[in-house]
Coordinates of C-alpha atoms in Angstrom, one line a residue:
X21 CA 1.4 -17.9 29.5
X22 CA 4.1 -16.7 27.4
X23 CA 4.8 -12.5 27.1
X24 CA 5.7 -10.6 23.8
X25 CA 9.1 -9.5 23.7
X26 CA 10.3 -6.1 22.7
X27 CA 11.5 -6.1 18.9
X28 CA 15.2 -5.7 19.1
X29 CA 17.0 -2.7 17.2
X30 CA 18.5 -5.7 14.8
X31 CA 22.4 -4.8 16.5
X32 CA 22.1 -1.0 15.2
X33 CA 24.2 1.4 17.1
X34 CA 23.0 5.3 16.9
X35 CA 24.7 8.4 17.7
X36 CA 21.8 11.2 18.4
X37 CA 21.7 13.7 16.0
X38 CA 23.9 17.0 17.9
X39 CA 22.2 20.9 16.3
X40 CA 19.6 18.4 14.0
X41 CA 16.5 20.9 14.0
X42 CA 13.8 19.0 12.2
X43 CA 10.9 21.9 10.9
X44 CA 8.5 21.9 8.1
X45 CA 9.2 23.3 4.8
X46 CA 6.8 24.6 1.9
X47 CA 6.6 24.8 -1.8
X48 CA 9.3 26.8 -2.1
X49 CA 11.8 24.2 -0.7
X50 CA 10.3 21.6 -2.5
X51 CA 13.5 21.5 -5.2
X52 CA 15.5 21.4 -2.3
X53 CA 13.8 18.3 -1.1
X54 CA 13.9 16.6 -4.0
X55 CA 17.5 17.3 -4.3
X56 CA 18.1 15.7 -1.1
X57 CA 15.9 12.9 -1.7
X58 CA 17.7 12.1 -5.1
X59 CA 20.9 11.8 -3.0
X60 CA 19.3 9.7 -0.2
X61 CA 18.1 7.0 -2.6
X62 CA 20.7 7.3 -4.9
X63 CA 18.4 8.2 -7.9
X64 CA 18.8 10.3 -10.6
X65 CA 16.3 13.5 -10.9
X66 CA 13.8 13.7 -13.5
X67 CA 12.3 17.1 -14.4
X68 CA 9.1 15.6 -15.9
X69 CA 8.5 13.4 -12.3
X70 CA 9.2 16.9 -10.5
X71 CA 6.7 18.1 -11.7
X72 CA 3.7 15.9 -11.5
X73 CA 5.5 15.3 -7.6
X74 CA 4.8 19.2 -7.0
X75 CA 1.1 19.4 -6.9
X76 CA 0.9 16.4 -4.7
X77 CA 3.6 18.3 -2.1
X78 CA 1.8 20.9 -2.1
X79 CA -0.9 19.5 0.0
X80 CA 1.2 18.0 2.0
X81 CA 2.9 17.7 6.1
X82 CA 6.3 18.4 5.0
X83 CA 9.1 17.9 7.5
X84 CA 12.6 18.3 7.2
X85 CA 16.0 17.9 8.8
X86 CA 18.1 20.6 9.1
X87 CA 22.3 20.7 9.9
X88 CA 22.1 24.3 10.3
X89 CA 20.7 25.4 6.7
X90 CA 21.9 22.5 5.2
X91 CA 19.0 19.8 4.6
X92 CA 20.1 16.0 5.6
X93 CA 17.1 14.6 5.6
X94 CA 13.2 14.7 5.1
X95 CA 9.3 12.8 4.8
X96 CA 6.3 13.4 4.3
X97 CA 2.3 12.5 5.0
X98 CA -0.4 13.0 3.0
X99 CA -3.9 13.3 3.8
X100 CA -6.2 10.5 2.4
X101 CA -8.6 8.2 3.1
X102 CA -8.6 4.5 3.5
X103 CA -10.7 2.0 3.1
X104 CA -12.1 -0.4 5.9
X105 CA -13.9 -3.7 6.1
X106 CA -17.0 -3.3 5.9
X107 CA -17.2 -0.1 2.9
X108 CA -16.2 2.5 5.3
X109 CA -13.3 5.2 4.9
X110 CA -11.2 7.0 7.3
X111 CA -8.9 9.7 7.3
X112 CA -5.2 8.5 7.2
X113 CA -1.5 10.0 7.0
X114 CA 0.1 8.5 3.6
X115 CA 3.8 8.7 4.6
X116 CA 6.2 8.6 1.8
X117 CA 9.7 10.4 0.7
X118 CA 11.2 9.4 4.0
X119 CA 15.4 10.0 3.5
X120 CA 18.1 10.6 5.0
X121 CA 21.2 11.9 3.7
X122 CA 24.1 8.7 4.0
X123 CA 26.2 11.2 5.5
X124 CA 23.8 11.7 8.1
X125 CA 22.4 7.8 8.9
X126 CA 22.5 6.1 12.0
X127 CA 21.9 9.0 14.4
X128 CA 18.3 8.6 15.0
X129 CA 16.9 11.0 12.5
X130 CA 14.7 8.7 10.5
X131 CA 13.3 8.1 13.7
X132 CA 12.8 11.9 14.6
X133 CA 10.8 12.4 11.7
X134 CA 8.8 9.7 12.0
X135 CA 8.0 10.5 16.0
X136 CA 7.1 14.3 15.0
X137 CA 4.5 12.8 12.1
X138 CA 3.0 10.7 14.5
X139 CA 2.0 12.8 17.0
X140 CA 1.0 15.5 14.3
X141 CA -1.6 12.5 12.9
X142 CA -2.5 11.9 16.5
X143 CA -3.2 15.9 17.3
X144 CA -4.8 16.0 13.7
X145 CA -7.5 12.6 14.8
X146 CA -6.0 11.2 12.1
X147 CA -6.7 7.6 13.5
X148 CA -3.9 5.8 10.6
X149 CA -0.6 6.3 9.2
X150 CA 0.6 4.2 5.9
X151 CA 3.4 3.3 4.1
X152 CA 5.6 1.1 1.5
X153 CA 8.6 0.3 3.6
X154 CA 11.9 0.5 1.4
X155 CA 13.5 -1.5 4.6
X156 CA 11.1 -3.5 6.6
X157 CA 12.7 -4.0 9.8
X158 CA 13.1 0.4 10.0
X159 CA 9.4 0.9 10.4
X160 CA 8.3 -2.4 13.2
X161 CA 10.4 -0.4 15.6
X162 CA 7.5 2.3 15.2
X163 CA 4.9 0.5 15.4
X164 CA 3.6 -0.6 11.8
X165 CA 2.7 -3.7 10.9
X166 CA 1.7 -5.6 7.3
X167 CA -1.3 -3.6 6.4
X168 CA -1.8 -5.7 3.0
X169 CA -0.1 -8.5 0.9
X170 CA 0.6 -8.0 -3.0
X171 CA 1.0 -11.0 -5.4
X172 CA 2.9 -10.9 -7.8
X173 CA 2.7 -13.2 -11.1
X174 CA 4.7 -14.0 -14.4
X175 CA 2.7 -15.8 -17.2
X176 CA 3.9 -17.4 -20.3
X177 CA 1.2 -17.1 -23.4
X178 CA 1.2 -20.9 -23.5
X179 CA 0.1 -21.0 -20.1
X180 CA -2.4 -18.2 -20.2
X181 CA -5.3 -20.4 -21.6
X182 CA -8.7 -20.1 -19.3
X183 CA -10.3 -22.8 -17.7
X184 CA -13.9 -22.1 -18.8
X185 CA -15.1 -20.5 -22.2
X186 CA -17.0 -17.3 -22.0
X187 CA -18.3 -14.5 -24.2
X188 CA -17.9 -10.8 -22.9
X189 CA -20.4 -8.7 -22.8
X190 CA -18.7 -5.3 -23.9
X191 CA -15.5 -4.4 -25.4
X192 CA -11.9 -3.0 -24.8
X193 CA -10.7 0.0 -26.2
X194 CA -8.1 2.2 -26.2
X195 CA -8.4 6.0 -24.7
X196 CA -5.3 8.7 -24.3
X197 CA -4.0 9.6 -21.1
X198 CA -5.7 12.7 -20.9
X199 CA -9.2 10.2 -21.0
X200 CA -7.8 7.7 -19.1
X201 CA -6.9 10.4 -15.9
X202 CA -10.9 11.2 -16.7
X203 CA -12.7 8.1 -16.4
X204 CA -10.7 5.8 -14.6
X205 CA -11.6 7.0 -11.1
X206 CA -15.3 5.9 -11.7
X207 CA -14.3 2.2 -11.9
X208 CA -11.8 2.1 -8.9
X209 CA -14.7 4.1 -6.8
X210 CA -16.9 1.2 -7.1
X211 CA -14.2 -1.3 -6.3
X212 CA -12.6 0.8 -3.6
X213 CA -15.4 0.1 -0.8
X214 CA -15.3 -4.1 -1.4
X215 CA -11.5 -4.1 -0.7
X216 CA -10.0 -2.8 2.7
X217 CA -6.4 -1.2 2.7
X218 CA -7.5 1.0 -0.8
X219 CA -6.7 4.2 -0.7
X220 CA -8.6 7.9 -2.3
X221 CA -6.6 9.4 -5.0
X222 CA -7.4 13.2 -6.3
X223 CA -6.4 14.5 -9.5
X224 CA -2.5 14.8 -8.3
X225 CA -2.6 11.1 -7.5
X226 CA -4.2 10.1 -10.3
X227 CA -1.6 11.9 -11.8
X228 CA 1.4 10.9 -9.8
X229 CA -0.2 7.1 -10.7
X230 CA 0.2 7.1 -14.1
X231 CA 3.4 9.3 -14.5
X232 CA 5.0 8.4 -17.5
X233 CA 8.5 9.7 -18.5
X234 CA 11.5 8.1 -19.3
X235 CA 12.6 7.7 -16.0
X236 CA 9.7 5.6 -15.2
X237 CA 9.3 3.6 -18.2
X238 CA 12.6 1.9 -17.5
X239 CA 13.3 1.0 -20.9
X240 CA 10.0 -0.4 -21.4
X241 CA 7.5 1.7 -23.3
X242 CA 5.1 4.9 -22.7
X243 CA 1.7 3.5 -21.3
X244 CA -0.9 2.0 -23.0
X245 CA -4.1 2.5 -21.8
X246 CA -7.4 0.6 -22.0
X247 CA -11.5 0.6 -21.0
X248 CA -13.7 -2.0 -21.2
X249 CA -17.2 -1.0 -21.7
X250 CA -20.4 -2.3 -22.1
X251 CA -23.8 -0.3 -23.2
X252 CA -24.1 0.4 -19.3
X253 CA -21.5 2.1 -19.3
X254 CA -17.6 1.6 -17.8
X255 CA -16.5 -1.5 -15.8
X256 CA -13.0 -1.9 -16.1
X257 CA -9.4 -0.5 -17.1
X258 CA -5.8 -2.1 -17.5
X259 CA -2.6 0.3 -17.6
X260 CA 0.1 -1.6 -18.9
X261 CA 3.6 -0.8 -21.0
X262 CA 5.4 -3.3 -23.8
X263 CA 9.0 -4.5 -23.1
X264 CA 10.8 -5.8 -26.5
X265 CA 12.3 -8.9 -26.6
X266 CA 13.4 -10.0 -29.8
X267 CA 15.4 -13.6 -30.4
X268 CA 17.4 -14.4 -33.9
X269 CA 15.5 -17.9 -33.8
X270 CA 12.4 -17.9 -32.1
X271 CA 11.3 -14.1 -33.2
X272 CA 9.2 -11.9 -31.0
X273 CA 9.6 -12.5 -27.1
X274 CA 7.7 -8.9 -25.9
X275 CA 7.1 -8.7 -22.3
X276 CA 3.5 -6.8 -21.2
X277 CA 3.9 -5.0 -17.8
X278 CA 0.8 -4.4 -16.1
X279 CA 1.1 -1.6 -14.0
X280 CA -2.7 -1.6 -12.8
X281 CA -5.9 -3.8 -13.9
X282 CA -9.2 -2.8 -12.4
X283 CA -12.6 -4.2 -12.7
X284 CA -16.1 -3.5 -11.0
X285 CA -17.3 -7.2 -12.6
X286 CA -16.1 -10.5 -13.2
X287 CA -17.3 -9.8 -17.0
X288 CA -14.5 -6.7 -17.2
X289 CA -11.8 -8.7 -14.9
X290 CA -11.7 -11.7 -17.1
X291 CA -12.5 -9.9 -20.3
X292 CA -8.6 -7.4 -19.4
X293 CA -7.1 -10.6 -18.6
X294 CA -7.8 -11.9 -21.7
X295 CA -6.7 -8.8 -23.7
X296 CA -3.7 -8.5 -22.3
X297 CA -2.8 -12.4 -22.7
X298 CA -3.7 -12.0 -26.6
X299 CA -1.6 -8.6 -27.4
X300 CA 0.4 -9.5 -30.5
X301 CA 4.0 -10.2 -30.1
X302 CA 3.7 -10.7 -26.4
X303 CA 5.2 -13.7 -25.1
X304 CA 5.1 -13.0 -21.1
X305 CA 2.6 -10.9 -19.3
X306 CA 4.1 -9.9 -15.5
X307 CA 3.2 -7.6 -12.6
X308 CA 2.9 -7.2 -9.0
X309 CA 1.1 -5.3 -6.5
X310 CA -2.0 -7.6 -7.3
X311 CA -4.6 -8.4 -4.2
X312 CA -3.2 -12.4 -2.7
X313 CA -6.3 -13.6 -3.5
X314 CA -5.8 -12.9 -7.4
X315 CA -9.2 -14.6 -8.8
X316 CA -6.8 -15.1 -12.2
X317 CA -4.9 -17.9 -10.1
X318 CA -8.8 -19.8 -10.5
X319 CA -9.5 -18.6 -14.0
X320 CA -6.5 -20.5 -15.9
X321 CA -6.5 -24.0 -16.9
X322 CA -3.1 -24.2 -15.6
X323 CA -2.6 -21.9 -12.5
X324 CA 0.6 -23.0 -11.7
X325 CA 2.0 -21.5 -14.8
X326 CA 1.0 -18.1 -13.4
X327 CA 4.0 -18.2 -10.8
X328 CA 1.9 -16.3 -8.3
X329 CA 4.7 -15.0 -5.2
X330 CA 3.4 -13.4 -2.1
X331 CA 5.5 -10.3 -0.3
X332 CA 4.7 -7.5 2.1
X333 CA 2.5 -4.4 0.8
X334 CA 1.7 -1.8 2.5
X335 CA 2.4 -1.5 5.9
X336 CA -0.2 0.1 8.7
X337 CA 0.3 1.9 12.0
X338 CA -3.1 2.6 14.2
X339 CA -2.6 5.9 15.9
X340 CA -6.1 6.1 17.1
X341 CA -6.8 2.4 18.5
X342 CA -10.1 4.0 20.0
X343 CA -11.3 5.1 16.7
X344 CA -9.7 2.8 14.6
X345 CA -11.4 0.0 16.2
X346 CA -14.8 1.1 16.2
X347 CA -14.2 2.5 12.3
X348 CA -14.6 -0.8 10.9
X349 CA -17.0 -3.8 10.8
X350 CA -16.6 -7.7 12.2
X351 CA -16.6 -11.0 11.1
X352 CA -18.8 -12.0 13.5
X353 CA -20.5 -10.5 17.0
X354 CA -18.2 -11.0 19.8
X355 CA -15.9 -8.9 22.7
X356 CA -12.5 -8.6 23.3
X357 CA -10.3 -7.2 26.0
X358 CA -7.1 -6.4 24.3
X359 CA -4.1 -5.6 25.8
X360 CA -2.0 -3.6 24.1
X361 CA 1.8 -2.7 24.2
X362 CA 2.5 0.7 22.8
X363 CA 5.9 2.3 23.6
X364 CA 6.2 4.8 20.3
X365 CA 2.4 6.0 20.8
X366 CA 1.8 5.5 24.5
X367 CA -1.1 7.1 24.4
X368 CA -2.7 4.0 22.7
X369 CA -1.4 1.8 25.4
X370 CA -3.6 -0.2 27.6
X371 CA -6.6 -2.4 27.8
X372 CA -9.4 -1.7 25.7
X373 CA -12.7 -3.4 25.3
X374 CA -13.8 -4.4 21.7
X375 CA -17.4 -4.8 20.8
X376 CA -17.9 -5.9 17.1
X377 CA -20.4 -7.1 15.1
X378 CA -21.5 -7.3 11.4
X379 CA -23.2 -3.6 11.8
X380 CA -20.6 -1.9 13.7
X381 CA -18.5 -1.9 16.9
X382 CA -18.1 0.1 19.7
X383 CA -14.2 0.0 21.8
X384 CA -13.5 1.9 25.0
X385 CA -10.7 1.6 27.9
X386 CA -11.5 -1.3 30.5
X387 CA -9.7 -2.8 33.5
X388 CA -11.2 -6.1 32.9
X389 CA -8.7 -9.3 32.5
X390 CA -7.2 -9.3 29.1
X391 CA -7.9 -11.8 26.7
X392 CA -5.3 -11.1 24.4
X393 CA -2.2 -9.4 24.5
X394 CA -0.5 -7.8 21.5
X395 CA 1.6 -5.0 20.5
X396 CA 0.6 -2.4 18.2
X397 CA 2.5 -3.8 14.8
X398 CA 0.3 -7.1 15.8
X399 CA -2.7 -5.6 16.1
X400 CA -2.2 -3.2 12.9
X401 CA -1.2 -6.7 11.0
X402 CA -4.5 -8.0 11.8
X403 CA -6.8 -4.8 11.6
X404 CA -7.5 -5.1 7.5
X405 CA -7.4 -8.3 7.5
X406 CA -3.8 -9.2 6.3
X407 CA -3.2 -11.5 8.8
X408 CA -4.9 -14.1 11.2
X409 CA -4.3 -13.6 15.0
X410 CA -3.9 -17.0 15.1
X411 CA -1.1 -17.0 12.8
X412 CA 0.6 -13.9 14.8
X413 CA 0.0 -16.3 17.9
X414 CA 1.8 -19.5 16.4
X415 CA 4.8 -17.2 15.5
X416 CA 5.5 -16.1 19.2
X417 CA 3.9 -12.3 19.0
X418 CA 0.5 -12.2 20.5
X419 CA -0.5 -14.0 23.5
X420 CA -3.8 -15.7 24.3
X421 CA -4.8 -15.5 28.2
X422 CA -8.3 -16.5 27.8
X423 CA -9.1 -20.1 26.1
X424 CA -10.7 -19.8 23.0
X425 CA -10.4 -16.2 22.2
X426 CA -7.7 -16.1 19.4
X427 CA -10.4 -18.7 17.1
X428 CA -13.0 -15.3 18.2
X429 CA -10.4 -13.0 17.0
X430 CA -10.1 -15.1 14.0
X431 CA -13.7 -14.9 13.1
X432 CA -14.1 -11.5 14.4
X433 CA -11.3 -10.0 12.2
X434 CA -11.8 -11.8 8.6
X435 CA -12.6 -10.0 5.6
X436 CA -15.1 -11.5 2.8
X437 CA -11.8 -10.6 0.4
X438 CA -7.6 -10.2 1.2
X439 CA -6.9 -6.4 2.0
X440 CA -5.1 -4.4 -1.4
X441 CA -3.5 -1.4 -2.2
X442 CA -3.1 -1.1 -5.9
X443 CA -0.3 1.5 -6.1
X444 CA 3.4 2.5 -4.5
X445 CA 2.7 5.8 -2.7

């Protein structure tokens, strides 16, 4: 039986930080942060994106690297809630504006940061931390794995024809921002328990979602906002802005941006798509962060023209394996001894007995012979539903010590629908 290595540190060489303090910091530093944070990503600030950042800091777990009183450094976790197969939620640490200074890189305090939020999550029960990895390799070393895949597509107008002919039921409209920020968060409620890896969003998300300043819009235009509605009431919305291409010869080559398309029914889904496809001067309609299973990639008569391309998403950590496994529904009935290889949070390391079924699960330690053995970024890739064991098992990283019990994994772990996250946190 083969045994899962250790990832490597990818030939990186650190010098540990020497009179780094890391501490948190409040609202009052938070122009201080995002000073630092401009510098770290080599971005320009933008007053307008301050300021619809600040309410969402505010609730925040702030923490910040200090060189004496200078600031070299900083991240943060948010408290939401994420969604689980089977409709459940649970509480998890939304980490995002992790930076270091460049003057400050390679002496471990990225890593720092990250150690102090995890064991804050893991004092708080918080059984999940989350992210969008800038760099994918930084984040395996802790322990995160692919939490969700995101599609992205590009589709011509002469290749946005549908397969079948249908009549919608309601109509699409268009509705301010101010409206939009209103009634938007009654369709993604209702699709937020069929999909796992979504997250909660309160009115400084919402917010933070739809920012739109110049900075943002990056050279395309403000954002357009739609409903679709039928005498029951709301079922779908699309956020989108208008590049402008224009050509001597041909004319018109406009590019459509989606930045989000939502729908509780098929009726709304494919009544959006077709808006969008039909928006005069439009020649292209693009975006990512779309779920892998995209239902469009079955609606057109000629998928192939919709260039579907598949990447990383989010990425997941389980701080709470305990919890975490017994938060969700299964597949299928069936028990598992996992072994688990934990060296960032050792307090999840060990053998633990899974019990899952359709209804629920139970998990507790157990000294029993392991049937599988996994580290945690394995067993957080598989948790939502992003990726089969068996796939993990093929590529090396999780090994099988009892016959047959990665094809129970399989079962036990698959999700009716692919794992999303509709939006960069």
């Amino acid at each position: 039986p083969c045994t899962r290595p250790n990832l490597p540190d990818r030939g990186r060489r650190y010098t540990r930080a020497v009179n780094i303090e890391i501490r948190p910091v409040g609202p009052d530093r938070f122009d201080e942060v995002m000073r630092t944070l401009s510098v770290a990503f080599g971005e320009k600030l933008d007053r307008g994106e301050l300021e619809d950042e600040r309410p969402a800091f505010d609730t925040g777990r702030n923490l910040a690297a200090f060189e004496g009183e200078t600031m070299v450094g900083h991240a943060s976790t948010y408290p939401m809630e994420l969604s689980l197969p089977g409709g459940g939620t649970l509480p998890v640490g939304a980490v995002t504006s992790v930076g270091v200074l460049p003057t400050h890189r390679r002496r471990g305090i990225g890593r720092d940061l990250m150690r102090r939020h995890l064991d804050a999550d893991h004092e708080a029960g918080t059984p999940f931390s989350y992210l969008w990895a800038s760099e994918t390799a930084i984040y395996q070393r802790f322990g995160y794995g692919i939490g969700t895949l995101a599609a992205a597509f590009e589709v011509r107008r002469q290749d946005s024809a549908f397969l079948l002919s249908t009549e919608p039921r309601g109509r699409v409209r268009f509705v301010d921002r101010q409206e939009a920020l209103k009634v938007f968060p009654s369709v993604y409620e209702r699709v937020l328990p069929t999909r796992a890896g979504m997250l909660s969003r309160d009115e400084a998300w919402w917010n933070i979602r739809f920012r739109d300043t110049p900075h943002s819009r990056e050279g395309a235009s403000p954002l357009f906002f739609v409903v679709y509605e039928t005498p029951e009431g709301l079922d779908g919305y699309a956020a989108y802005r208008i590049k402008e291409g224009w050509d001597h010869r041909t004319g018109p080559g406009h590019t459509l941006q989606l930045e989000e398309h939502m729908a509780a029914t098929v009726d709304a889904a494919t009544a959006l798509w077709r808006y969008c496809f039909e928006v005069d001067l439009v020649q292209t309609v693009e975006g990512w962060k779309r779920p892998v299973d995209e239902p469009l990639l079955a609606m057109l008569l000629n998928p192939r023209g919709l260039g579907l391309r598949v990447r990383d998403g989010t990425w997941l950590r389980i701080v709470d394996v305990e919890r975490a496994l017994a938060g969700r529904t299964y597949g299928r009935e069936g028990r598992l001894i996992l072994e688990l290889e934990d060296g960032f949070c050792d307090w999840n390391a060990g053998r633990w007995e899974l019990e899952g079924a359709t209804e629920g699960a139970t998990c507790r330690p157990s000294e029993a012979e392991p049937d599988l053995v996994l580290g945690a970024g394995e067993l957080a890739s598989i948790y939502l539903g992003a990726i089969r064991p068996s796939v993990l098992a093929e590529a090396g990283r999780l090994a099988e010590r009892t016959d047959g019990s990665v094809r129970r994994a399989d079962a036990m772990f698959a999700t009716d629908l692919a794992p999303w996250c509709a939006h960069i946190f």
